[in-house]
Amino acid sequence: MRGADAPPLFASACAEWVRDYVRPNAEVLTGILEELLPPGTTPFKRYLTGFSIMGQCLHYMHCKPVVQLLMGDEYAQITPEAVAAHVTEFSLAALGLKAPRPKTARAARGKS
């Protein structure tokens, strides 16, 4: 595992970044998930759910060149607000907390 053999300065800086930035934001997200998920959902499951949500958000930033090439001019519609709305809708539907969008005619015919 790479973190175990990291130089002490890097490990220290990483720990500080997690303490000062990542953990407070993770606590906000897991707190929201605690309200949304069924009672008795373990902290482990809340973290996994939170990581999935963050992964969706980070995808747009880390894969920007690929997403731009795939979408072409439509990429201009990818705004923070659009991503937030999509990730929220998608995640709530995946958690069974909101009905998924109605199927399009194409999806209803079984075509991809």
Coordinates of C-alpha atoms in Angstrom, one line a residue:
M1 CA 0.0 0.0 0.0
R2 CA 1.5 3.3 -1.1
G3 CA 0.4 5.3 2.0
A4 CA 2.3 3.1 4.4
D5 CA 5.7 3.9 2.8
A6 CA 5.0 7.6 2.1
P7 CA 7.7 10.1 3.2
P8 CA 6.9 11.5 6.7
L9 CA 6.4 15.0 5.3
F10 CA 3.8 13.8 2.8
A11 CA 2.0 11.7 5.4
S12 CA 1.9 14.7 7.7
A13 CA 0.6 17.0 5.1
C14 CA -2.0 14.5 4.0
A15 CA -3.2 14.0 7.6
E16 CA -3.5 17.7 8.0
W17 CA -5.4 18.1 4.8
V18 CA -7.8 15.3 5.8
R19 CA -8.2 16.8 9.3
D20 CA -8.8 20.4 8.1
Y21 CA -10.7 20.0 4.9
V22 CA -11.8 16.4 4.0
R23 CA -13.1 15.3 7.3
P24 CA -15.4 18.3 8.0
N25 CA -16.9 17.9 4.5
A26 CA -17.2 14.2 4.9
E27 CA -19.0 14.7 8.2
V28 CA -21.5 17.1 6.5
L29 CA -22.2 14.5 3.8
T30 CA -22.5 11.5 6.2
G31 CA -24.7 13.6 8.4
I32 CA -27.1 14.2 5.5
L33 CA -26.9 10.5 4.6
E34 CA -27.7 9.6 8.2
E35 CA -31.0 11.5 7.8
L36 CA -31.8 10.0 4.5
L37 CA -30.8 6.3 4.9
P38 CA -32.8 3.8 6.9
P39 CA -32.3 3.8 10.7
G40 CA -29.5 1.4 11.7
T41 CA -27.4 2.1 8.6
T42 CA -23.9 1.6 9.7
P43 CA -21.3 4.3 9.5
F44 CA -19.3 2.0 7.1
K45 CA -22.3 2.0 4.7
R46 CA -22.8 5.7 5.1
Y47 CA -19.1 6.3 4.2
L48 CA -19.4 3.9 1.1
T49 CA -22.5 5.8 0.0
G50 CA -20.7 9.1 0.5
F51 CA -17.7 7.9 -1.4
S52 CA -19.9 6.9 -4.3
I53 CA -21.5 10.4 -4.4
M54 CA -18.1 12.1 -4.3
G55 CA -16.8 9.7 -7.0
Q56 CA -19.6 10.9 -9.3
C57 CA -18.7 14.5 -8.6
L58 CA -15.0 14.0 -9.0
H59 CA -15.5 12.2 -12.3
Y60 CA -16.4 15.4 -14.1
M61 CA -13.3 17.2 -12.9
H62 CA -10.7 14.4 -13.3
C63 CA -12.1 13.1 -16.6
K64 CA -12.8 16.5 -18.1
P65 CA -10.8 16.0 -21.3
V66 CA -12.5 12.7 -22.1
V67 CA -16.0 14.1 -21.2
Q68 CA -15.4 17.1 -23.5
L69 CA -14.3 14.9 -26.4
L70 CA -17.4 12.6 -25.9
M71 CA -19.9 15.4 -25.5
G72 CA -18.6 18.0 -27.9
D73 CA -20.5 21.2 -27.8
E74 CA -23.0 19.8 -25.2
Y75 CA -20.1 19.9 -22.7
A76 CA -20.9 23.6 -22.2
Q77 CA -24.0 22.5 -20.3
I78 CA -21.9 20.8 -17.6
T79 CA -22.0 23.4 -14.9
P80 CA -21.5 22.8 -11.1
E81 CA -25.3 23.3 -10.7
A82 CA -26.1 20.8 -13.5
V83 CA -23.7 18.2 -12.0
A84 CA -25.1 18.8 -8.5
A85 CA -28.7 18.4 -9.7
H86 CA -27.9 15.2 -11.6
V87 CA -25.9 13.6 -8.9
T88 CA -28.6 14.4 -6.4
E89 CA -31.4 13.0 -8.6
F90 CA -29.3 9.9 -9.5
S91 CA -28.2 9.1 -6.0
L92 CA -31.7 9.6 -4.5
A93 CA -33.1 7.2 -7.1
A94 CA -30.4 4.7 -6.5
L95 CA -31.1 4.8 -2.8
G96 CA -34.8 4.3 -3.5
L97 CA -35.7 7.7 -2.1
K98 CA -37.0 9.1 -5.3
A99 CA -38.6 7.5 -8.3
P100 CA -36.2 7.1 -11.2
R101 CA -37.0 9.2 -14.3
P102 CA -39.6 7.7 -16.6
K103 CA -38.1 5.5 -19.3
T104 CA -37.7 7.2 -22.7
A105 CA -39.4 5.5 -25.7
R106 CA -36.0 4.3 -26.8
A107 CA -35.3 2.6 -23.4
A108 CA -38.8 1.2 -23.3
R109 CA -38.1 -0.6 -26.6
G110 CA -35.0 -2.1 -25.0
K111 CA -32.5 -0.3 -27.2
S112 CA -29.4 1.3 -25.9

